[in-house]
mmCIF file of C-alpha atoms and ligand atoms in Angstrom:
data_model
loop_
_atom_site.group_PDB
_atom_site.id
_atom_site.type_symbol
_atom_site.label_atom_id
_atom_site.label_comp_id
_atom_site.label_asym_id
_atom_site.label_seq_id
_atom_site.Cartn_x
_atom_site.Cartn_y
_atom_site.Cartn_z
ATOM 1 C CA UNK A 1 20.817 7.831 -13.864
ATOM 2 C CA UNK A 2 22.640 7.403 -10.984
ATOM 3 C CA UNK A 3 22.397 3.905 -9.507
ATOM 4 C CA UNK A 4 23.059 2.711 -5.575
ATOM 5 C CA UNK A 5 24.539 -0.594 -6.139
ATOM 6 C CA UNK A 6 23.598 -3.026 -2.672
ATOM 7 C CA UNK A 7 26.801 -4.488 -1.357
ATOM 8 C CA UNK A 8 26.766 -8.082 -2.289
ATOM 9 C CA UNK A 9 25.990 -9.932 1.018
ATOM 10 C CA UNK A 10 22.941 -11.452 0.004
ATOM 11 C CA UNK A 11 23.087 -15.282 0.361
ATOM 12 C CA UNK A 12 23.037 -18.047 -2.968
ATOM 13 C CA UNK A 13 18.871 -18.531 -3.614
ATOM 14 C CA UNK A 14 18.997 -22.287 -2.184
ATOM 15 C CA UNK A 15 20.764 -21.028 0.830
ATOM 16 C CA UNK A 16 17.940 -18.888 1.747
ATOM 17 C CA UNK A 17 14.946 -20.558 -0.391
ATOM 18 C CA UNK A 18 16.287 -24.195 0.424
ATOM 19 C CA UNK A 19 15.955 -27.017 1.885
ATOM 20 C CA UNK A 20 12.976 -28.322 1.835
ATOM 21 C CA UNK A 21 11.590 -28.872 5.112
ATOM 22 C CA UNK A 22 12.815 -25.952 6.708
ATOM 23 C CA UNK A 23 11.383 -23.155 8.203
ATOM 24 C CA UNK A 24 8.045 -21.708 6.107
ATOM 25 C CA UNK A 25 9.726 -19.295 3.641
ATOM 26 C CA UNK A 26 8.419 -15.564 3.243
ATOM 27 C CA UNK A 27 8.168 -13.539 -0.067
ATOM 28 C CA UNK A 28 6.607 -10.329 -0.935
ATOM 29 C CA UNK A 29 6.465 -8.513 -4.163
ATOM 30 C CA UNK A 30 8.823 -5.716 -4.561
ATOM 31 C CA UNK A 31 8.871 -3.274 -7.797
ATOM 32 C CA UNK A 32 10.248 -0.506 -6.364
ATOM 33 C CA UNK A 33 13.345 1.234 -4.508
ATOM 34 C CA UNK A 34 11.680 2.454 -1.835
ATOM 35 C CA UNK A 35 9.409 -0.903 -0.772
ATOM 36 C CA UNK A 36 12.568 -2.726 -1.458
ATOM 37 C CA UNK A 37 14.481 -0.851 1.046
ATOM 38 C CA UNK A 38 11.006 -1.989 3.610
ATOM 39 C CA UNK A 39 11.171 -5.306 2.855
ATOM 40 C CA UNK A 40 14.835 -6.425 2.524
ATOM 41 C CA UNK A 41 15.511 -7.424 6.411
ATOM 42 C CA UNK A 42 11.929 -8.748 6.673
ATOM 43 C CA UNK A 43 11.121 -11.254 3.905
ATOM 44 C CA UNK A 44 13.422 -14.714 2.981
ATOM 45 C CA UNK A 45 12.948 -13.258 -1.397
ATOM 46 C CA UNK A 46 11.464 -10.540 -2.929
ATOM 47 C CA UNK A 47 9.669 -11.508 -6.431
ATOM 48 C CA UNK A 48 9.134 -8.331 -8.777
ATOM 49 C CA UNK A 49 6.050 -10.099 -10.530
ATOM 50 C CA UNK A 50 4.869 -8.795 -13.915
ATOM 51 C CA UNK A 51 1.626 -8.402 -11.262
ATOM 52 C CA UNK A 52 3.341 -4.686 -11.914
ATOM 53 C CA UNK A 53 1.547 -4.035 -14.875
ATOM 54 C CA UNK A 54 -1.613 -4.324 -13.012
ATOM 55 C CA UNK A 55 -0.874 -3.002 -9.380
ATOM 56 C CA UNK A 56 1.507 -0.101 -11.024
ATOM 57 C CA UNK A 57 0.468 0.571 -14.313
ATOM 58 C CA UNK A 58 -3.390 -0.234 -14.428
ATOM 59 C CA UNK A 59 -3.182 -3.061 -16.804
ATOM 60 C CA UNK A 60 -6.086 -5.404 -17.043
ATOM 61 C CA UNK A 61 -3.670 -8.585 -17.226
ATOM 62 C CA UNK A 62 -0.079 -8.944 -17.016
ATOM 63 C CA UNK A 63 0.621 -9.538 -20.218
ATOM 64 C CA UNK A 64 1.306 -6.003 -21.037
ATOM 65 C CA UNK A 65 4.100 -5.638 -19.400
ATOM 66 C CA UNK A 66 7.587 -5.084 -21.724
ATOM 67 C CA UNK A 67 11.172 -7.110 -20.460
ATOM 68 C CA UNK A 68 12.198 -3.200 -20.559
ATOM 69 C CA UNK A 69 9.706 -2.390 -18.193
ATOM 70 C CA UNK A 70 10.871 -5.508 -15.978
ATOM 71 C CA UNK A 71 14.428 -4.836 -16.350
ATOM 72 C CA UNK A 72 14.340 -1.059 -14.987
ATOM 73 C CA UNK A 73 11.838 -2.047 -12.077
ATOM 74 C CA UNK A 74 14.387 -5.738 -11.404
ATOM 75 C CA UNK A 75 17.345 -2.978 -11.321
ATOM 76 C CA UNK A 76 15.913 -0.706 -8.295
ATOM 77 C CA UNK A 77 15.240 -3.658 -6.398
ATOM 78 C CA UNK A 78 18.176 -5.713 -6.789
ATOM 79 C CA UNK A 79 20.403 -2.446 -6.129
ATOM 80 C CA UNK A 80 19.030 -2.051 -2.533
ATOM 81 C CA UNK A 81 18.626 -5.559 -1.593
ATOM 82 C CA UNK A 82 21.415 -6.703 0.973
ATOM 83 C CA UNK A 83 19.817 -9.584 2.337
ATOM 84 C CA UNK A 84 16.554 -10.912 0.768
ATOM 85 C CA UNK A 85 16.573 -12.790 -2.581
ATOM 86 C CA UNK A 86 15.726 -11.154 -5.800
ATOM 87 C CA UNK A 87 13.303 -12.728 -8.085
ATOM 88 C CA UNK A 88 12.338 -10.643 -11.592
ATOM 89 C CA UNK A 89 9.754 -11.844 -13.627
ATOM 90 C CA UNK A 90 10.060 -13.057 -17.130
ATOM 91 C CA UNK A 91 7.261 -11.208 -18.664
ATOM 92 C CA UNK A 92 4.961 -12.628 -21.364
ATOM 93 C CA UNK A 93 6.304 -13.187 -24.570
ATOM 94 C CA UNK A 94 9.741 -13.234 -24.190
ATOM 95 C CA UNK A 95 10.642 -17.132 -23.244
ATOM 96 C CA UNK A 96 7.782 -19.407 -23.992
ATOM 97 C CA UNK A 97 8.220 -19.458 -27.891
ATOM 98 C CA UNK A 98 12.115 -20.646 -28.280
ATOM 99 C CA UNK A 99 14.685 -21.669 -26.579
ATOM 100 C CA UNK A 100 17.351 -19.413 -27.735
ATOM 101 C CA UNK A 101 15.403 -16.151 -27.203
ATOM 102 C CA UNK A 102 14.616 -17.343 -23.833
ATOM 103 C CA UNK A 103 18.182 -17.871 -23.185
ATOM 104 C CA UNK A 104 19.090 -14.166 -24.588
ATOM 105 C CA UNK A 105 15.713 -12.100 -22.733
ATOM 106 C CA UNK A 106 17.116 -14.274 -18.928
ATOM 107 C CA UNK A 107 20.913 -13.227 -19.628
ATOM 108 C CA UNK A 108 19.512 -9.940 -20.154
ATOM 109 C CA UNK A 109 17.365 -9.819 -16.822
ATOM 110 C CA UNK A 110 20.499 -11.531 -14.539
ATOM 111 C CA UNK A 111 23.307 -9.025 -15.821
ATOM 112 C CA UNK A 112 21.230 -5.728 -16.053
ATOM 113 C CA UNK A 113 19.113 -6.361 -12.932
ATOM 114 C CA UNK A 114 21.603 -7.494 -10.589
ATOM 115 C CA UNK A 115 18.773 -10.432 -9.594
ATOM 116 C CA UNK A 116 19.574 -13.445 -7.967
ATOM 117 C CA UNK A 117 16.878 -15.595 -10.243
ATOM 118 C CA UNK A 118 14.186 -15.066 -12.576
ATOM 119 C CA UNK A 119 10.521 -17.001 -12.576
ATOM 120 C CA UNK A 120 8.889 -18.202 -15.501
ATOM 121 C CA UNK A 121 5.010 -18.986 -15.949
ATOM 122 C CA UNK A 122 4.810 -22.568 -17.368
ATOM 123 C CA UNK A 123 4.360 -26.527 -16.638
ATOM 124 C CA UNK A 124 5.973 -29.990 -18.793
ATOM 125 C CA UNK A 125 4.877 -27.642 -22.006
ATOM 126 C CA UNK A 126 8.008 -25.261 -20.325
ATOM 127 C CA UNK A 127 10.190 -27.727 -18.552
ATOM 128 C CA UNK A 128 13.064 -28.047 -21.265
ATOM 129 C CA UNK A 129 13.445 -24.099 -21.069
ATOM 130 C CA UNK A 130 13.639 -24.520 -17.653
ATOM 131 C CA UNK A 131 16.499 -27.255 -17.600
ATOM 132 C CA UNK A 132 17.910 -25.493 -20.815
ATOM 133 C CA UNK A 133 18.551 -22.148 -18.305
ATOM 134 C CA UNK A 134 19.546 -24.023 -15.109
ATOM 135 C CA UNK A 135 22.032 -25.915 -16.929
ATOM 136 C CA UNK A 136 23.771 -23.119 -17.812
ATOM 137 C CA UNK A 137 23.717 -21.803 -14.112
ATOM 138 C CA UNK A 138 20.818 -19.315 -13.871
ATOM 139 C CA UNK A 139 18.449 -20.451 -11.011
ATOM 140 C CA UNK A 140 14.921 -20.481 -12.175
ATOM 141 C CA UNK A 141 11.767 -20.170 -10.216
ATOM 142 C CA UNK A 142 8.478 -22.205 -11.370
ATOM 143 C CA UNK A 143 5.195 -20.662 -11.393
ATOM 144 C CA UNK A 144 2.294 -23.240 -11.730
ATOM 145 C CA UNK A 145 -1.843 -23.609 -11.309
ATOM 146 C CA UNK A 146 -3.198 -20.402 -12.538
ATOM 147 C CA UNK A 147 -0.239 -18.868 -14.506
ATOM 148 C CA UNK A 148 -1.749 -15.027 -14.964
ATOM 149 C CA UNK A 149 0.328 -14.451 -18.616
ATOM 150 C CA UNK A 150 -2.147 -16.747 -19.660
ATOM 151 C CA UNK A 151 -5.455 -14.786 -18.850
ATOM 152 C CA UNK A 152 -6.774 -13.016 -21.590
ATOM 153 C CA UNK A 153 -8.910 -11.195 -18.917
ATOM 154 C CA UNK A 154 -9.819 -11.203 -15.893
ATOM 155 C CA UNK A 155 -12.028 -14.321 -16.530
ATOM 156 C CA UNK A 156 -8.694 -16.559 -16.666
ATOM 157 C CA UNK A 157 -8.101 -15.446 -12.830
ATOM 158 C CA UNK A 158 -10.030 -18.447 -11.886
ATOM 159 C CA UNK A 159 -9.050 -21.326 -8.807
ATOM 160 C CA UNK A 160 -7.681 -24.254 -10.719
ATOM 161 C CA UNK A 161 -7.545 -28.087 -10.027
ATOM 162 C CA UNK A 162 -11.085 -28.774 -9.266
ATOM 163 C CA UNK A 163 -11.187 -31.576 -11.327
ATOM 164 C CA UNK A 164 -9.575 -35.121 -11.426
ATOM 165 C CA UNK A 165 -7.864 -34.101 -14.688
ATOM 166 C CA UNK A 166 -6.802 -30.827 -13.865
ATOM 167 C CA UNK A 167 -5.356 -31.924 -10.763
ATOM 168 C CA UNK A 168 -3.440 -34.551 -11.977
ATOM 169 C CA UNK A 169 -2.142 -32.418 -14.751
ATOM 170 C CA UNK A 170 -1.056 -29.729 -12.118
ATOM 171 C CA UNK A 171 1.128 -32.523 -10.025
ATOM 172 C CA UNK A 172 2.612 -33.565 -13.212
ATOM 173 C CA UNK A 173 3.675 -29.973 -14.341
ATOM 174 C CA UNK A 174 5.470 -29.230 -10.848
ATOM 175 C CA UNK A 175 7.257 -32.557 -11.570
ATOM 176 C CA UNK A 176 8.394 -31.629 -14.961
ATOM 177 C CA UNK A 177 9.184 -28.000 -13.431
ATOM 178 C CA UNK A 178 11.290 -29.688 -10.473
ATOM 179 C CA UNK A 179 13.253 -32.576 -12.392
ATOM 180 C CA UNK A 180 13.970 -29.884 -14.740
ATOM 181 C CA UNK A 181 16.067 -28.092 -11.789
ATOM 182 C CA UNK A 182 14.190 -24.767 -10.494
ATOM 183 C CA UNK A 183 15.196 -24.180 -6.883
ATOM 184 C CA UNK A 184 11.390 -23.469 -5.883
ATOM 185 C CA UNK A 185 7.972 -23.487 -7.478
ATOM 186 C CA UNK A 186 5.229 -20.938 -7.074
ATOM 187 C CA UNK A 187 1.486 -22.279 -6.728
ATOM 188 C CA UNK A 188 -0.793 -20.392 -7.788
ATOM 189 C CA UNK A 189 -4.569 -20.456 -7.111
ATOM 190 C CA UNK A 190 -5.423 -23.734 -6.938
ATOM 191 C CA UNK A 191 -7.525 -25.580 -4.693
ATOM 192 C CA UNK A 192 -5.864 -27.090 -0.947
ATOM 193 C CA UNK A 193 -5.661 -30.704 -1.627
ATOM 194 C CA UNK A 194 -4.254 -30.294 -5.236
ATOM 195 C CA UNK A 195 -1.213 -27.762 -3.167
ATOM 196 C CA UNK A 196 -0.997 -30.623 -0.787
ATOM 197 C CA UNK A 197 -0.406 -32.871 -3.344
ATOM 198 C CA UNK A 198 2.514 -30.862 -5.254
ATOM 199 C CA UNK A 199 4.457 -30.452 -2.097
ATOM 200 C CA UNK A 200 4.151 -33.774 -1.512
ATOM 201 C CA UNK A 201 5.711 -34.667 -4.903
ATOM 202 C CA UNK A 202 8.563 -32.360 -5.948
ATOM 203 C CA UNK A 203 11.365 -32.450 -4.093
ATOM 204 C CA UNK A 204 12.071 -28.353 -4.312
ATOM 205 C CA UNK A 205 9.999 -25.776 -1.841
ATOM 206 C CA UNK A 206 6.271 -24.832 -2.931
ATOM 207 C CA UNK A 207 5.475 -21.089 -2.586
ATOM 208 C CA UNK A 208 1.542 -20.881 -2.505
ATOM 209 C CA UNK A 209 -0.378 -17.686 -3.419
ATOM 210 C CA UNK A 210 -3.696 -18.821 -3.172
ATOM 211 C CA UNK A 211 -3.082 -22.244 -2.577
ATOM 212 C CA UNK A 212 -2.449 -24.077 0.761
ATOM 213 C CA UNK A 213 -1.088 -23.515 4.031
ATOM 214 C CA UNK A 214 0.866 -26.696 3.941
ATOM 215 C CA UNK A 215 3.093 -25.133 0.969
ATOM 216 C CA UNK A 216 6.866 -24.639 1.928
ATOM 217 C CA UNK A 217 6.366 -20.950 2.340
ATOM 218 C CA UNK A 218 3.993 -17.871 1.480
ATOM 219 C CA UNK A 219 3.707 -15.028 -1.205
ATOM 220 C CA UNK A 220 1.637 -12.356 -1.216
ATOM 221 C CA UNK A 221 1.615 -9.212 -3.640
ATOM 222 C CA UNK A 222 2.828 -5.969 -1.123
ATOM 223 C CA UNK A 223 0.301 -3.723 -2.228
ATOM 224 C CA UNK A 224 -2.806 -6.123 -1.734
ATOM 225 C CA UNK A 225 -1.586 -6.884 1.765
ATOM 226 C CA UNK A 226 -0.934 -3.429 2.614
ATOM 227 C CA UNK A 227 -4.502 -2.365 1.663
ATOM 228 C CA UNK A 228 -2.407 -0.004 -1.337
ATOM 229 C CA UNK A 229 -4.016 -1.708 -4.321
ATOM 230 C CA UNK A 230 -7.834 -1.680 -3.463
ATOM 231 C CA UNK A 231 -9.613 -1.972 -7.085
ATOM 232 C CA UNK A 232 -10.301 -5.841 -6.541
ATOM 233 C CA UNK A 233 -9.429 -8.043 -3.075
ATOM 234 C CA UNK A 234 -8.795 -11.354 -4.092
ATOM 235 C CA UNK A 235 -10.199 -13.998 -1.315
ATOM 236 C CA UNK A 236 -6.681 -15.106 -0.691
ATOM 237 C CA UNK A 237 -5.626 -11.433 0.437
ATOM 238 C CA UNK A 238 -5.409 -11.011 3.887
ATOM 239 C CA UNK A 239 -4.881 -6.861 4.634
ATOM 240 C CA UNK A 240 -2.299 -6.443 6.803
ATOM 241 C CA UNK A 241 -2.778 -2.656 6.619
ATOM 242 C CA UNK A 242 -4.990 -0.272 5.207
ATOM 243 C CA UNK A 243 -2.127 2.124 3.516
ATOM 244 C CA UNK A 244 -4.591 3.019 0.919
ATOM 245 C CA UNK A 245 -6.329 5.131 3.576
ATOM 246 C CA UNK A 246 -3.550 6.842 5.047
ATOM 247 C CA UNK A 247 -2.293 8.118 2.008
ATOM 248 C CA UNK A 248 -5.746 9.355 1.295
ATOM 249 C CA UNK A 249 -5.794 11.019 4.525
ATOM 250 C CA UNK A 250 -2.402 12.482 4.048
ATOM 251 C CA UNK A 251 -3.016 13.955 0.672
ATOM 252 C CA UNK A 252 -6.347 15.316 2.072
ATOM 253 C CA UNK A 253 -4.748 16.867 5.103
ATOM 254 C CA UNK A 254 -2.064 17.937 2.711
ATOM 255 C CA UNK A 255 -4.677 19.582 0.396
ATOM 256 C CA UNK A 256 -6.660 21.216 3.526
ATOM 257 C CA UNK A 257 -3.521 23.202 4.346
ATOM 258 C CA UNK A 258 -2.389 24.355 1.007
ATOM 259 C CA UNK A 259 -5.641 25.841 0.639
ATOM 260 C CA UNK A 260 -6.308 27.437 4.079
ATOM 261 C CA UNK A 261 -2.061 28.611 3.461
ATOM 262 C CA UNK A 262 -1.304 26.787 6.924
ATOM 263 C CA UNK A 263 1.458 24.445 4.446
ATOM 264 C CA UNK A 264 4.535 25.331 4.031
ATOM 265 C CA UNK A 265 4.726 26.916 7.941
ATOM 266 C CA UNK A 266 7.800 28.600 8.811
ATOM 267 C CA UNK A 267 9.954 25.452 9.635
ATOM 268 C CA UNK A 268 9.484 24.305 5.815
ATOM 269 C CA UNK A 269 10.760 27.839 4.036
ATOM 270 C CA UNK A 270 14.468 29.003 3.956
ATOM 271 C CA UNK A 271 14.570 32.740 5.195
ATOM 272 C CA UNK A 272 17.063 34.740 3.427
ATOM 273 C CA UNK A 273 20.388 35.869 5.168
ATOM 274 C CA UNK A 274 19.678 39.522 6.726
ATOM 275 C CA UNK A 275 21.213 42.333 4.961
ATOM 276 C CA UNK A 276 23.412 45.183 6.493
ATOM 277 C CA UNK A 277 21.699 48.123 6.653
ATOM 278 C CA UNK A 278 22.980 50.485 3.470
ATOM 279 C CA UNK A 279 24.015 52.981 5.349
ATOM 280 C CA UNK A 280 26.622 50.181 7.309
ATOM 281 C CA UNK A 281 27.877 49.120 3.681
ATOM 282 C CA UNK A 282 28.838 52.699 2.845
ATOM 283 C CA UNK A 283 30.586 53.342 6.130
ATOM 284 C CA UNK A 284 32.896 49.199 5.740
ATOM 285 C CA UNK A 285 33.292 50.764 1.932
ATOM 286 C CA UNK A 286 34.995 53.855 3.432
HETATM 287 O O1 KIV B 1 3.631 -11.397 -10.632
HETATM 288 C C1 KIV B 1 3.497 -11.725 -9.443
HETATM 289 O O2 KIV B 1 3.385 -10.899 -8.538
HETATM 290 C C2 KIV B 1 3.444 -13.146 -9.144
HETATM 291 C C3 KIV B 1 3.035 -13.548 -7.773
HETATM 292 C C4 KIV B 1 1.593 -13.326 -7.623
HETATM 293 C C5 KIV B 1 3.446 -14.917 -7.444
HETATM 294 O O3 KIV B 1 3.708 -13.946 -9.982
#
């Protein structure tokens, strides 16, 4: 296939995602060329989250979701991004068992995406992955709290951190996740004070989803906030838009004419050139 490669003006990730302290950084999801294109001047990164397989493909979890699958959907992105930072995914199963696949499956995401970094689900259990693909100059994103590869259903969406224990072993993760050099860490779903407490300790930018306002900056997935994806709301989605219903209304509207034959009107047809008259063809033939 063809491919649109984005000129290469978009900024190193801790230019855009760093310092801390700065102003409140914006992501969105992004799988696709088109909402790519939308979001690009608008949003500080755009993260294409293995939340695909559930928002795209109809997955239950996101664990279904193949590093093919992530690759092709990392590659439309990254090829119309010119400004915003590209994030892709690691999905499930391809960097938590050993080192050395990890390694391979992230070299293949950087060269055949065209991303700027990828994220990886995973606390101190994940941290000397995490240093192991740093070190050799790939920026990694955390992802802490509720880490989604690890739901089985949708039973393991649930807010963690609500006890002592659990809290404390959230901090300690984002520490293990920072020292070990990502650039930023999402957290996920979690309750405020145990949020509060992460960006307090690491010394890289939280992203909450679910998490706290006092995070270093925001994500939300694109097609919960634009009302697209409407089979669950999660009570950390705030609709921005309600794009579900226009489309509906534009493929009823779109139906309505087919049927009554008021679609295509005359502007959407090609007329063909007029003929001479036969008698005019004779006459230039001689
Ligand atoms: O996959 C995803 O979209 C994510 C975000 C929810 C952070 O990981």
């Amino acid at each position: 296939m063809t491919q649109c490669p984005a000129q290469k003006s978009r900024l190193p990730v801790n230019e855009v995602l760093g310092p801390k302290g700065g102003a409140p950084i914006v992501g969105l999801t992004a799988y696709t060329a088109p909402v790519a294109k939308r979001l690009d001047r608008h949003v500080d990164f755009m993260l294409v989250g293995d939340s695909l397989a559930m928002v795209l493909y109809g997955m239950v979890t996101t664990r279904g979701i193949d590093l093919e699958t992530m690759i092709r959907h990392g590659r439309a992105v990254a090829d119309h991004a010119h400004q915003a930072v590209v994030v892709v995914d690691m999905p499930f199963g391809t960097y938590e068992d050993d080192r050395d696949t990890a390694m391979a499956n992230v070299k293949r995401v950087m060269d055949e995406t065209g991303c700027d970094a990828v994220k990886m689900e995973g606390g101190a259990d994940l941290a000397p992955t995490v240093a192991a693909v740093t070190a050799s100059g790939i920026p990694v994103m955390g992802h802490i709290g509720l880490m989604p590869q690890r739901a089985k259903d949708r039973s393991g969406f649930r807010t963690k951190g609500k006890s002592d224990t659990e809290a404390r072993r959230i901090v300690k993760d984002a520490k293990a996740i920072a020292d070990a050099g990502a650039f930023a860490i999402v957290v996920e779903g979690v309750v405020d004070s145990v949020a509060r407490d992460v960006t307090d300790a690491v010394h890289v930018p939280t992203i909450g989803i679910g998490a706290s306002a006092t995070c270093d900056g925001q994500i939300l997935v694109t097609e919960d906030m634009s009302g697209l994806f409407t089979d669950f709301k999660p009570r950390f989605v705030k609709r921005y838009a309600e794009l579900g219903d226009a489309l509906e209304a534009a493929v009823v509207a779109y139906a309505t004419e087919v049927r009554e034959r008021t679609f295509p009107g005359d502007e959407h047809v090609v007329q063909a050139p007029k003929k001479p008259k036969t008698k005019e063809v004779n006459r230039a033939r001689g």
